[in-house]
Structures are given as C-alpha cells and as structure tokens.
Amino acid sequence: MDEAGDDAESDGSEMTDADVAAVEPAGNPMALGSAFHAACQWLIEMGADVLPAERADALARLWHLTPEQRERFDAALDRWLKSSVRAELLAWPCIRAEVPFFSLGCEDEDIARYGAYAEGAIDVLATDPADPSRALVIDYKTGGTPDETPDQLLEKHALQARVYADALHKAGFEAVTVKFVRVEQANPAIFVEPAEPQVVTYNL
C-alpha cells in the first residue's frame, strides 16, 4: 500500500484462488490486477476487441471487486483497448497471452544474485514467424502513482525487463522490446480522451 492508500502497482500475478476466498470486505488490493489480466487474456485468446458486459461482471464476481475497483477496472480496460500501444501490439502476426518461461543460469549478474533460476509468465508475447530475431513483450501494470519520474520508472521495472529479455535471448530472440503499460496512469505528454497509458519501454 502506498501513502495515498491505493494498492501498489500490480502485474496481477500475486493473487491466487486462496486469496480470493480470503478477501476482506474492503477488497483485496491485488484483485483489480488479477481481474484485468484475466480480461486481457480472454480478449487475446478469443481474438476480440470488446469485453462483453457479462464477462466483465463474471470477472468482478470471481475476484470480488469492490464497486470502486470495478470502476477502476472499467476505466483501465477502456484506456488499454483504445491505446496506441495496443494498436502496435495487434500489428504483430503472432500474439500469445500468459506465456510461461523458465530460465536456468541467468547471465545477468543482477538477476542471478536473486537465485539460480527465473520463472514466471509473460503477460503478452508478440512474435513474427517471418523475422524470428525480434520479440515484443507487454506487461500490464495496475495501480502506481502519477508522480513517478521517467527515470524512476525506468529503474523501477529494469530488473523485470532484464529477466524477460534474458529468457527470450536464450530462446533465440536477438532483439527484445519490453513495454510496461501502466493502464491506470495517464501519459502526461499525450492529450487525448481517453488518456493514453504511461508506457515504460526497454530495448534489450
């Protein structure tokens, strides 16, 4: 929790089924991220551009979203669906959601000092069979604060970006672009409605 009382920035992976059962009346701060990730996964797997109201309602019930969280969920999803970064993603020939990875013996010293291996799931992985040297990673982030500077954001997500890049380099990709999309934070440099999300980009 940050000082303002909002949930800390989340990639939606922290909440398990057990967490859902144990949710507090005030709402689990990780529930919004989990529901958002599930919605985006469904959109990719179904090849859809719109999340049906029935599906949104079902996710809200599943993750026990509070009314305030549901409003944030709807606003964040609308921002993502209308964003230029999503349009960029959809231009790739092959797009997969929640792609698991396992990397043994990380070459990056900063990664390796946290353990002998890294594992997890990539929110979205975009590739091009005609050019197997490149890959694009999208990582959704809910929460966060609007007062973080570009330099602070680059430092904040750098380790996670290098973990993704390390795993994909080992898989044979030479150029990996990682984009952290802060769906609840507006890009202060772009004035459109709905506001573009802040995007933190790494080319590795």
C-alpha atoms as one frame of an Amber mdcrd trajectory, in Angstrom:
protein
   0.000   0.000   0.000   1.276   3.451  -0.784   0.836   6.548   1.317  -2.305
   7.553  -0.556  -3.965   4.274   0.384  -4.163   2.916  -3.145  -2.868  -0.536
  -3.962   0.741  -0.720  -5.031   1.447  -1.238  -8.707   0.492  -4.788  -9.607
   1.036  -7.107 -12.535  -1.949  -9.200 -11.456   0.065 -12.331 -10.742   0.113
 -12.095  -6.958  -3.428 -13.266  -6.251  -4.264 -16.966  -6.017  -7.552 -18.828
  -5.607  -6.885 -18.967  -1.864  -6.535 -15.191  -1.822  -9.931 -14.856  -3.461
 -11.560 -16.926  -0.741  -9.887 -14.860   1.976 -10.708 -11.433   0.540 -11.502
  -8.735   3.086 -14.672  -6.605   2.980 -12.623  -3.595   1.870 -11.403  -5.564
  -1.132  -8.134  -7.304  -1.887  -5.699  -4.730  -3.341  -4.424  -7.328  -5.834
  -7.889  -8.279  -7.121  -8.061  -5.487  -9.691  -4.803  -6.544 -11.335  -5.879
 -10.185 -11.417  -9.244  -9.346 -12.995  -7.601  -7.027 -15.535  -5.078  -9.659
 -16.588  -7.808 -12.265 -16.938  -9.839  -9.900 -19.114  -6.893  -9.151 -21.400
  -6.029 -12.839 -21.683  -9.621 -13.604 -22.746  -9.520 -10.827 -25.373  -6.332
 -12.216 -26.909  -7.401 -15.850 -26.834 -10.810 -15.033 -28.331  -9.450 -12.545
 -30.859 -11.935  -9.991 -29.543 -11.821  -6.204 -29.409 -14.551  -5.802 -26.801
 -15.062  -7.475 -23.442 -18.751  -8.443 -23.149 -20.554  -6.984 -20.144 -21.392
 -10.497 -18.963 -17.705 -11.448 -18.951 -16.749  -8.252 -17.074 -19.463  -8.936
 -14.498 -18.273 -12.529 -14.086 -14.676 -11.428 -13.521 -15.824  -8.847 -10.993
 -17.675 -11.562  -9.078 -14.814 -14.066  -9.348 -12.218 -11.644  -7.983 -14.630
  -9.982  -5.522 -14.058  -6.494  -6.890 -15.451  -3.699  -4.776 -17.596  -1.056
  -6.562 -14.578   1.274  -6.541 -12.343  -1.426  -8.002 -14.942  -2.208 -10.668
 -14.960   1.437 -11.765 -11.174   1.389 -11.989 -11.295  -1.914 -13.886 -13.679
  -0.484 -16.487 -11.634   2.714 -16.891  -8.310   0.848 -17.172  -9.703  -1.608
 -19.717 -11.170   1.202 -21.829  -7.816   3.014 -21.771  -5.952  -0.128 -22.820
  -8.374  -1.048 -25.610  -8.141   2.433 -27.172  -4.400   2.878 -26.707  -1.776
   3.221 -29.403   0.393   0.604 -27.690  -2.378  -1.970 -28.117  -2.673  -0.999
 -31.783   1.077  -1.560 -32.088   0.705  -4.976 -30.450  -2.101  -6.041 -32.795
   0.121  -5.342 -35.814   2.269  -8.367 -34.911   1.384 -11.639 -36.694   1.541
 -13.883 -33.610   0.234 -12.742 -30.214   0.057 -15.018 -27.167  -1.135 -14.362
 -23.628   0.306 -15.615 -20.334   3.325 -17.332 -21.866   5.239 -19.319 -19.211
   9.022 -19.144 -19.109  11.823 -20.802 -17.181  15.418 -19.637 -17.359  18.274
 -21.522 -15.727  21.643 -19.916 -15.090  20.944 -16.261 -15.819  23.860 -14.466
 -17.441  22.849 -11.101 -15.991  24.600 -10.728 -12.611  21.796  -8.591 -11.166
  19.288 -11.335 -11.987  21.489 -14.239 -10.926  22.017 -12.871  -7.414  18.307
 -13.412  -6.704  18.556 -17.146  -7.347  19.762 -19.896  -9.641  16.788 -19.626
 -11.981  13.903 -17.395 -13.001  10.377 -18.486 -13.854   7.035 -16.854 -14.419
   4.655 -15.875 -17.185   4.825 -13.102 -19.754   1.537 -11.188 -19.952   1.735
 -10.855 -23.737   4.395 -12.108 -26.152   4.281 -10.952 -29.771   6.476 -12.537
 -32.432   6.798 -12.647 -36.208   7.492 -16.029 -37.875   8.958 -14.140 -40.836
  11.503 -12.460 -38.550  12.300 -14.764 -35.607  15.018 -12.442 -34.338  12.539
  -9.971 -32.760  10.011 -10.162 -29.945   7.734  -7.724 -28.152   6.723  -8.180
 -24.514   3.777  -6.361 -22.955   3.425  -6.289 -19.175   0.288  -4.706 -17.715
   0.559  -2.700 -14.501  -2.397  -1.530 -12.419  -2.119   0.915  -9.548   1.005
   3.031  -9.271   1.193   6.789  -8.762   1.292   9.670 -11.256   4.220  11.455
  -9.616   6.985   8.998 -10.562   9.560  10.478 -12.929  10.603   8.742 -16.164
  13.978   7.900 -14.618  12.311   6.406 -11.540  10.037   4.282 -13.714  12.945
   3.032 -15.820  14.766   1.971 -12.656  11.610   0.501 -11.124  10.952  -2.004
 -13.912  14.521  -2.594 -15.114  15.126  -5.898 -13.329  11.860  -7.433 -14.514
  12.591  -6.290 -18.065  16.019  -7.923 -17.992  14.523 -11.182 -16.696  12.145
 -11.302 -19.668  14.918 -10.391 -22.092  17.292 -12.971 -20.625  14.726 -15.763
 -21.066  13.899 -14.704 -24.623  17.543 -14.261 -25.623  18.125 -17.831 -24.513
  15.166 -18.858 -26.667  16.901 -17.385 -29.715  15.478 -13.879 -29.984  18.147
 -11.265 -30.620  16.200  -8.022 -30.136  13.621  -7.894 -27.340  11.404  -4.878
 -26.687   9.695  -4.863 -23.293   6.861  -2.419 -22.614   5.329  -1.958 -19.171
   1.881  -0.455 -19.709   0.589   1.426 -16.664  -3.091   1.226 -17.538  -4.273
   3.388 -14.629  -1.717   6.152 -15.147  -2.126   8.676 -17.948   0.761   9.706
 -20.161   1.281  13.381 -19.265   2.764  14.140 -22.680  -0.202  12.972 -24.777
  -3.525  14.817 -24.578  -6.315  12.583 -25.884  -9.513  11.149 -24.412  -9.396
   8.556 -23.039  -5.849   9.322 -21.986  -3.047   7.163 -23.287  -1.490   4.944
 -20.604   2.055   5.555 -19.463   4.431   3.149 -21.175   7.917   2.312 -19.895
   9.994   0.868 -22.752  13.225  -1.145 -22.814  15.070  -2.313 -25.930  17.317
  -5.185 -24.911
